[in-house]
Short mmCIF file of C-alpha atoms in Angstrom, two decimals:
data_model
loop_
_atom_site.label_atom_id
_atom_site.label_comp_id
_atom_site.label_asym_id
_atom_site.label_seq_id
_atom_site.Cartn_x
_atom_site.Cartn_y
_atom_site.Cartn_z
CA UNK A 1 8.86 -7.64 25.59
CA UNK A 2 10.64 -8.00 22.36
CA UNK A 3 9.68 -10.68 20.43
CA UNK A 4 6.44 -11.47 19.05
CA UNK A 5 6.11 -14.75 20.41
CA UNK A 6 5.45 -13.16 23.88
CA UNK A 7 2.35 -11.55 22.65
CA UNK A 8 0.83 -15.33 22.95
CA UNK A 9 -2.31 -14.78 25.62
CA UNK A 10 -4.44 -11.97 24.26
CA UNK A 11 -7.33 -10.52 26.62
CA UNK A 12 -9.76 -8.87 24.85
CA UNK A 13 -11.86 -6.79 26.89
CA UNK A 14 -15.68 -6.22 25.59
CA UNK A 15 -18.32 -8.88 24.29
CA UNK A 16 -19.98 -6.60 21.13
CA UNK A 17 -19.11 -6.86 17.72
CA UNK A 18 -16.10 -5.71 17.37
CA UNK A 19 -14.49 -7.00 20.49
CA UNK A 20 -15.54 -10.39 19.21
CA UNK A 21 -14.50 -9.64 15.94
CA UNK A 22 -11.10 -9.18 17.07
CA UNK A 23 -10.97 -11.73 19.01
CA UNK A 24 -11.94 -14.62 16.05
CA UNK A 25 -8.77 -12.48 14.26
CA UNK A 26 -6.30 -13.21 17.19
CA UNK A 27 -7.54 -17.08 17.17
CA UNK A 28 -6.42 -17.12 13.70
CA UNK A 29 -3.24 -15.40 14.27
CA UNK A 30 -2.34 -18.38 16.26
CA UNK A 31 -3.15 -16.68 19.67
CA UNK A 32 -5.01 -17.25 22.76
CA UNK A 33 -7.85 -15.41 23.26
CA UNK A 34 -9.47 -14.60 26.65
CA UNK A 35 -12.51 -12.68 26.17
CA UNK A 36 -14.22 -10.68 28.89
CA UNK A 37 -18.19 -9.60 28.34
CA UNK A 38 -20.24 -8.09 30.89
CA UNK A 39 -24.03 -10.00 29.73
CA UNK A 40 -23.75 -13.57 30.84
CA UNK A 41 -25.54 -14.84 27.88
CA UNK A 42 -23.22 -14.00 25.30
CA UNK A 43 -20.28 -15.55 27.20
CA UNK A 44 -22.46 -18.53 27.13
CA UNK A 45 -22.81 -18.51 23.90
CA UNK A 46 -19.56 -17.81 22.95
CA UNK A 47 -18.36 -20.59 25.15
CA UNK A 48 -20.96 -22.84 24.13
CA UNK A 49 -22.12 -22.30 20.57
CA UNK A 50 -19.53 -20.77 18.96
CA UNK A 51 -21.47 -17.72 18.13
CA UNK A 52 -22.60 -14.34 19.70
CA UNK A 53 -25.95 -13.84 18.49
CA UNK A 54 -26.29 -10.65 20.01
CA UNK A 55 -23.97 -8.54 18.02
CA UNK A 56 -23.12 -10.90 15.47
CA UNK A 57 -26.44 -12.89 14.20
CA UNK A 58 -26.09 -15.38 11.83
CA UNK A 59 -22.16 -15.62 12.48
CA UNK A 60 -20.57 -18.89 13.70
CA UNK A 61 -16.94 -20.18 13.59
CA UNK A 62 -14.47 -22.74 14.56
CA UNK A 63 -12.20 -20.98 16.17
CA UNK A 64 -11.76 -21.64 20.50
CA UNK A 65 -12.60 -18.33 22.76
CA UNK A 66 -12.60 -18.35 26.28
CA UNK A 67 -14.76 -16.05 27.22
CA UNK A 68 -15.95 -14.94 30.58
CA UNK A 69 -17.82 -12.16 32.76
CA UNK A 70 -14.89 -11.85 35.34
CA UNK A 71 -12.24 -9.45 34.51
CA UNK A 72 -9.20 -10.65 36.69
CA UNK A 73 -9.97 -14.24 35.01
CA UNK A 74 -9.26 -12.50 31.61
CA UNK A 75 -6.78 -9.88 32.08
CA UNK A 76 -4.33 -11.64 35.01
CA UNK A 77 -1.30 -13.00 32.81
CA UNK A 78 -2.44 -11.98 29.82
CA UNK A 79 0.68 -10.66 27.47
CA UNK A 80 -1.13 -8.05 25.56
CA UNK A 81 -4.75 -6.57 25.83
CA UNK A 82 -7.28 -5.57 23.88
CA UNK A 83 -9.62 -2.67 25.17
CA UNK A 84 -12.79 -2.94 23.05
CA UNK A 85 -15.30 -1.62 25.42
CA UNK A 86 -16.52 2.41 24.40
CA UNK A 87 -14.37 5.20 24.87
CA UNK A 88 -16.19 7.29 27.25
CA UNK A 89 -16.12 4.31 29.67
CA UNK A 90 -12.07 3.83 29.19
CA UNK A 91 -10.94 5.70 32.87
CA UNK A 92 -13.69 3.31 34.67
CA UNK A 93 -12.48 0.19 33.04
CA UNK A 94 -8.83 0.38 33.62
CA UNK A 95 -9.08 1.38 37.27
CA UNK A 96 -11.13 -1.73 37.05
CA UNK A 97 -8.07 -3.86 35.43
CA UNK A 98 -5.19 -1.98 37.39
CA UNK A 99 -4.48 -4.41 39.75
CA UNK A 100 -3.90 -7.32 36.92
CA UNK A 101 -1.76 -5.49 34.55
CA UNK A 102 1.53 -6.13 34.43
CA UNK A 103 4.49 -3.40 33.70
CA UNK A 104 5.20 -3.71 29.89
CA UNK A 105 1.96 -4.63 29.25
CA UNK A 106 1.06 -3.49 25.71
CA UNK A 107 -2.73 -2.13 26.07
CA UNK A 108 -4.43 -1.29 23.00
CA UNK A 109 -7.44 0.80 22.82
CA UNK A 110 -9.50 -1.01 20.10
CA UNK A 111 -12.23 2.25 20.70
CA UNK A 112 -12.36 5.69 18.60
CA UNK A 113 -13.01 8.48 20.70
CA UNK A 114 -11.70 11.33 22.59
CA UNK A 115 -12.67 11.95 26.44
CA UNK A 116 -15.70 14.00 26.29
CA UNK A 117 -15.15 15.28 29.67
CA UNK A 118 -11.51 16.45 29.50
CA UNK A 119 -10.84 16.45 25.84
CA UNK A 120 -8.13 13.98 26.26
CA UNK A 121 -6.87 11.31 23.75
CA UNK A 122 -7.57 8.16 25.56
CA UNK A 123 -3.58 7.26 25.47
CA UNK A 124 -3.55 10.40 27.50
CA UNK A 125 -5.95 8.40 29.86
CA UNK A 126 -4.31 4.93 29.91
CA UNK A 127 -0.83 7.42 30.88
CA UNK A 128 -2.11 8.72 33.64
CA UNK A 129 -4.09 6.35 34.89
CA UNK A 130 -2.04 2.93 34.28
CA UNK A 131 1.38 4.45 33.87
CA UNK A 132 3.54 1.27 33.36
CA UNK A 133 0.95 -0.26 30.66
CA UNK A 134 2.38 0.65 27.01
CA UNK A 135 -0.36 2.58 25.31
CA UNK A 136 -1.59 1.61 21.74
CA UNK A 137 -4.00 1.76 19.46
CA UNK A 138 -5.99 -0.45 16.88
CA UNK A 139 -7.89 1.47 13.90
CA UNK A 140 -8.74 1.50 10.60
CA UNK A 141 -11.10 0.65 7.28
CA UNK A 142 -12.51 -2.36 9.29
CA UNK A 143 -15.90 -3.63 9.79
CA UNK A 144 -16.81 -6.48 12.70
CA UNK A 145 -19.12 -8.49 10.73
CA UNK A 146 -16.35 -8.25 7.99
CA UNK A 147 -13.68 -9.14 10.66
CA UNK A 148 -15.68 -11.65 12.29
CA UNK A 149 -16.48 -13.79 8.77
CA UNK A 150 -12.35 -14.00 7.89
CA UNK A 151 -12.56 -11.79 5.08
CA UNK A 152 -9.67 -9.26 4.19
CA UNK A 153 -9.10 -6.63 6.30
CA UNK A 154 -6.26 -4.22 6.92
CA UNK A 155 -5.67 -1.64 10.03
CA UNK A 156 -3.14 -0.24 11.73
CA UNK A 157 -1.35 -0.78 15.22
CA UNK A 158 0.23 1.88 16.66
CA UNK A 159 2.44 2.50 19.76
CA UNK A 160 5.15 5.02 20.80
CA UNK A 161 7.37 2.46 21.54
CA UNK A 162 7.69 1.37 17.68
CA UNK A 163 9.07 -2.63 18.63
CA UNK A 164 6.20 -3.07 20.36
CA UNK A 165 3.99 -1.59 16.75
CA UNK A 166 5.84 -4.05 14.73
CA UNK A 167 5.69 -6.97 17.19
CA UNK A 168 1.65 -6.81 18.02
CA UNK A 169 1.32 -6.80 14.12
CA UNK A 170 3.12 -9.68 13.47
CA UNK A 171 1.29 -11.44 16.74
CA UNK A 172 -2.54 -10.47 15.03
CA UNK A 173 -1.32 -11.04 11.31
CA UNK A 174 -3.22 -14.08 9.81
CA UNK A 175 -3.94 -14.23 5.94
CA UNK A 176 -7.04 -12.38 6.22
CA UNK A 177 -5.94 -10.37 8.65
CA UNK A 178 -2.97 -7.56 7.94
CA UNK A 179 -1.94 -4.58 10.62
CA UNK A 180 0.25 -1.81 9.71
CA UNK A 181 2.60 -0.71 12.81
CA UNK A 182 3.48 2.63 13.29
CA UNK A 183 4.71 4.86 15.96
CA UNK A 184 2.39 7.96 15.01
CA UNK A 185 0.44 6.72 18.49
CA UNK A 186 -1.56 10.68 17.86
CA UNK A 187 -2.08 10.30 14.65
CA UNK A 188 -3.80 6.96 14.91
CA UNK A 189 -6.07 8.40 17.57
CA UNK A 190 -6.78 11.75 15.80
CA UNK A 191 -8.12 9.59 12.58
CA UNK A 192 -9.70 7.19 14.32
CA UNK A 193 -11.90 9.71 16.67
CA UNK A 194 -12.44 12.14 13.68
CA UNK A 195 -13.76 9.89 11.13
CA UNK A 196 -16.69 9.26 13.52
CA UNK A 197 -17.54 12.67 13.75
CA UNK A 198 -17.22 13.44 10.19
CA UNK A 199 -19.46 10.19 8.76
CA UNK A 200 -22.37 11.74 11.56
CA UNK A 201 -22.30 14.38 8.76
CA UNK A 202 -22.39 12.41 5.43
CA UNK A 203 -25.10 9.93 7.13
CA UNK A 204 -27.25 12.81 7.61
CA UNK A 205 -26.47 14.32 4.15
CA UNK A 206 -28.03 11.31 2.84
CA UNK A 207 -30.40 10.92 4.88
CA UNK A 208 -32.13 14.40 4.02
CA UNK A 209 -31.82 13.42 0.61
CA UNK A 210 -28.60 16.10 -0.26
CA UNK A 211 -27.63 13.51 -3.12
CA UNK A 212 -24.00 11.57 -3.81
CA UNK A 213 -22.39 14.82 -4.57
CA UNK A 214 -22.81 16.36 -1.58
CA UNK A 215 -21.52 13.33 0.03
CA UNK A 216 -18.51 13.17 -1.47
CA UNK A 217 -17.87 16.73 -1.04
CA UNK A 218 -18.66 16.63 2.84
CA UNK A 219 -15.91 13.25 3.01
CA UNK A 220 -13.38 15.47 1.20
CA UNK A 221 -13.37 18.56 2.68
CA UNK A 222 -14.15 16.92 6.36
CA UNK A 223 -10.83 14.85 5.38
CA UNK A 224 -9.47 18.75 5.19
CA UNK A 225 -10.57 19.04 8.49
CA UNK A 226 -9.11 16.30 10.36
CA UNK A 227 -6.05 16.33 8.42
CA UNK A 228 -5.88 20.34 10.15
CA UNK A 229 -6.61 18.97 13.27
CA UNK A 230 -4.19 16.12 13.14
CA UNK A 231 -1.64 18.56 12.08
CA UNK A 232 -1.94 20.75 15.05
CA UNK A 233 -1.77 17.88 17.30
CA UNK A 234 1.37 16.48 16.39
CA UNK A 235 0.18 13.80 13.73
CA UNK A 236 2.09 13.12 10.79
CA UNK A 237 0.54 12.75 7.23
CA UNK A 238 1.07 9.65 6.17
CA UNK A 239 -0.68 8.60 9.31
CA UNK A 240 -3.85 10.71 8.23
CA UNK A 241 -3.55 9.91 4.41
CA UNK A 242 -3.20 6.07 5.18
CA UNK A 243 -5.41 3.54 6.72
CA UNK A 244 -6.43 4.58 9.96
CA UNK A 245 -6.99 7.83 8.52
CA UNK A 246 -8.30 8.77 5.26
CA UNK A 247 -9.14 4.93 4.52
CA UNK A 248 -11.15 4.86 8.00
CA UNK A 249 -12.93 7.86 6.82
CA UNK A 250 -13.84 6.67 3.03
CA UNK A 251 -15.44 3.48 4.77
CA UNK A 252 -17.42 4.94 7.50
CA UNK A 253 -18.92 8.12 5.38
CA UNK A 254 -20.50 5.48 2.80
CA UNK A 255 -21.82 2.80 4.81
CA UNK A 256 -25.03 1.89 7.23
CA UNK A 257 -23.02 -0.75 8.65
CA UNK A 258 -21.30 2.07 10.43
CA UNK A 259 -22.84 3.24 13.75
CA UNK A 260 -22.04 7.13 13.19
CA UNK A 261 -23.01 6.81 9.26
CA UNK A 262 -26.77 5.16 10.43
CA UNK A 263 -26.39 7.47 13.69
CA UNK A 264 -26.99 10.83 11.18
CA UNK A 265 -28.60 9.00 8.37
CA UNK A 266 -31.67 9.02 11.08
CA UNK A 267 -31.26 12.58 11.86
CA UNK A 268 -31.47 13.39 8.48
CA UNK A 269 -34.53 11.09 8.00
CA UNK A 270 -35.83 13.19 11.07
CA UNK A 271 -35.31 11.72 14.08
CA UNK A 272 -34.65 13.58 17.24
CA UNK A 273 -30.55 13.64 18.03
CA UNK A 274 -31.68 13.35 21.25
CA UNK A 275 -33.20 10.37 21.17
CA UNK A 276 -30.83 8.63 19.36
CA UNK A 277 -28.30 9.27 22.59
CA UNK A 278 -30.89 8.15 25.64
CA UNK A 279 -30.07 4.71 27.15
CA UNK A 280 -29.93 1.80 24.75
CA UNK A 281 -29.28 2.96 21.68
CA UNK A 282 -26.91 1.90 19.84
CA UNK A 283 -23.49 3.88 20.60
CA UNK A 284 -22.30 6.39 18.18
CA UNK A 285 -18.63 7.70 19.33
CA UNK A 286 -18.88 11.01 17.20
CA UNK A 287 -21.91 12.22 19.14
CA UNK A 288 -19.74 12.41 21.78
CA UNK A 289 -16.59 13.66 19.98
CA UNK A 290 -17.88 16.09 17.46
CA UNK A 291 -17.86 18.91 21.07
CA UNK A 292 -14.39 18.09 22.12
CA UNK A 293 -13.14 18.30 18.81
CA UNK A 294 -14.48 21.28 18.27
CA UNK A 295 -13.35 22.87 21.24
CA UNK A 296 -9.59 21.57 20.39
CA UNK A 297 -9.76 23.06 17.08
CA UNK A 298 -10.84 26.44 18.85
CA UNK A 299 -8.00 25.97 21.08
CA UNK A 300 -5.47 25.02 18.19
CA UNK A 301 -7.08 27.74 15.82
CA UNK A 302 -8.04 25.69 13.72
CA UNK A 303 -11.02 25.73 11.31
CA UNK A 304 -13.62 22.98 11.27
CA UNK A 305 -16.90 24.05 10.05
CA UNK A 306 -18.14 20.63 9.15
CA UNK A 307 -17.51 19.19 12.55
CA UNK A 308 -18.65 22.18 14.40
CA UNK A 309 -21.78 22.11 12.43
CA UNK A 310 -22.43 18.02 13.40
CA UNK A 311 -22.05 19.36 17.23
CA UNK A 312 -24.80 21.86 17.23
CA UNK A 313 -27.01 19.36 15.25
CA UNK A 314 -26.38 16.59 17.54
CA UNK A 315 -27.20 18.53 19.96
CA UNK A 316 -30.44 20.26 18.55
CA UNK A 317 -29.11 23.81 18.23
CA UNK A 318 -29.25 23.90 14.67
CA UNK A 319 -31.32 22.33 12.18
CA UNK A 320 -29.64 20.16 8.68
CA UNK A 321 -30.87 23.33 6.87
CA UNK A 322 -29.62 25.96 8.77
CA UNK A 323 -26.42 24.12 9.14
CA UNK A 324 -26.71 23.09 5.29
CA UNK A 325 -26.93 26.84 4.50
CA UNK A 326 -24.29 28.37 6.42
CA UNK A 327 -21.75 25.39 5.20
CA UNK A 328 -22.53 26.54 1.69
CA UNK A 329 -22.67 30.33 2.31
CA UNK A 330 -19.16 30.78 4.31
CA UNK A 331 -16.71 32.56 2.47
CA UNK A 332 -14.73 31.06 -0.19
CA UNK A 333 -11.70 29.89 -0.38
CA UNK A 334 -8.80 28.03 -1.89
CA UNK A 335 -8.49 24.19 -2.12
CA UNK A 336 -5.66 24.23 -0.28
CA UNK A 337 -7.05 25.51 2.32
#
């Protein structure tokens, strides 16, 4: 596909926030928008009422969604799609969609993660698993509620293939509504996954009452950290320095509208990590990623204290003040480094 025209039926696969969120955005951008949910109810109301009270109370608009709960009605013919459902359930969900996706079909993973059980980037898993998809990916400073209610937002689309970049960002560009392209597909991902990992940290900073300070401090040097990471991997730095990277990363380390930020303001309010990861919470992706990243920053030999320090307190090997102390008693060192 090379013209942005093509891009006209969007499927967006997932019925929370944010999948609806982008969905209202692609309405606007002139598209048509095919929206698969798994709880009957919201599709209902989404079909019905404009609305998805679920994950988006209080939030109702004129723009025309089909939705449904049957994925070959909402991926079969569809030009480009949007995967909005959580990254650790990516591999299930596209050996669900395999036999309705179409060679050339742009696929862009709307989710910030990394594979918790492999370690892979989840282009790596829409390569090997749908290998004549196009892998991309959607991030940056972007809440849904913000999304959802038409008010300015900015991210960044990114793809290998840099055509299809710039053509999905002209398809999803509306006035309120502005995407970047780029062919850093790795950098992208890196930012996107890292951020969550690093705002686990400043939620629980503030939650155990550490002050503004060392907030800031923990967003700064954790930006140190991914941008290492992100180096190592092959990402370039204007990727990490721009939106889906460093502006991803200033939003979600100051906010309790995101998941990650609320996810360690409870643990450092007290809460048990492990309870905020049993069945029905709400998700929060770094939980997940702060393990693998740390083991690829091992394997890279690279140095991430701040991220290595949100995995053992996610997982209850380490307490906010032991980790507190040995984050302010390691050796010093250069800014630079």
């Amino acid at each position: 596909m090379s013209d942005p025209t093509t891009y006209q039926t969007i499927a967006v696969l997932g019925g929370g926030s944010w999948g609806t969120a982008l969905a209202l955005a692609a309405c606007r951008a002139g598209r048509t928008v095919r929206q698969w949910a798994r709880d009957a109810e919201t599709v209902a109301a989404i079909n019905e009422h404009n609305t998805n009270p679920k994950y988006l109370p209080g939030i109702t608009w004129a723009e025309h969604i089909t939705a449904t709960t049957d994925l070959e009605e909402a991926v079969n013919g569809a030009d480009a799609i949007l995967l909005v459902t959580p990254a650790q359930t990516t591999a299930v969900v596209l050996e669900q969609i395999k036999p309705w996706v179409t060679k050339g079909t742009p696929l862009v993973l709307c989710a910030k993660g990394i594979e918790a059980s492999t370690g892979r980037l989840l282009s790596e898993v829409v390569d090997e698993s749908l290998p004549d998809a196009i892998a991309c990916a959607l991030s940056g400073p972007s809440f849904a509620v913000d999304v959802a209610k038409g008010l300015p937002t900015a991210v960044t689309i990114a793809s290998e293939n840099a055509l299809v970049a710039d053509h999905l960002s002209e398809a999803l560009a509306s006035a309120s509504f502005r995407p970047y392209a780029t062919d850093d597909l790795i950098g992208v991902e890196v930012g996107g996954a890292l951020k969550n990992v690093l705002a686990i940290a400043c939620g629980a900073a503030v939650g155990y009452g550490l002050g503004a300070s060392a907030q800031a401090a923990l967003t700064a040097r954790g930006f140190a950290e991914l941008s290492r990471l992100g180096a190592a991997l092959g990402a370039r730095k204007e990727t990490l320095t721009g939106l889906s990277g460093l502006g991803d990363l200033v939003l979600t380390c100051s906010s309790e509208q995101s998941r990650n930020f609320a996810f360690g303001l409870s643990i450092g309010r007290g809460t048990d990590p492990q309870s905020l990861v049993a069945p029905g919470q709400k998700l929060a992706e770094g939980a997940h990623s702060a393990r693998i990243a740390v083991s690829l920053a091992a394997k890279h030999g690279v140095d991430m204290p701040i991220a290595a320090a949100v995995a053992e307190v996610v997982t209850g090997k380490l307490s906010i003040e032991k980790a507190l102390s040995d984050l302010m008693t390691r050796p010093l060192k250069r800014e630079a480094h």
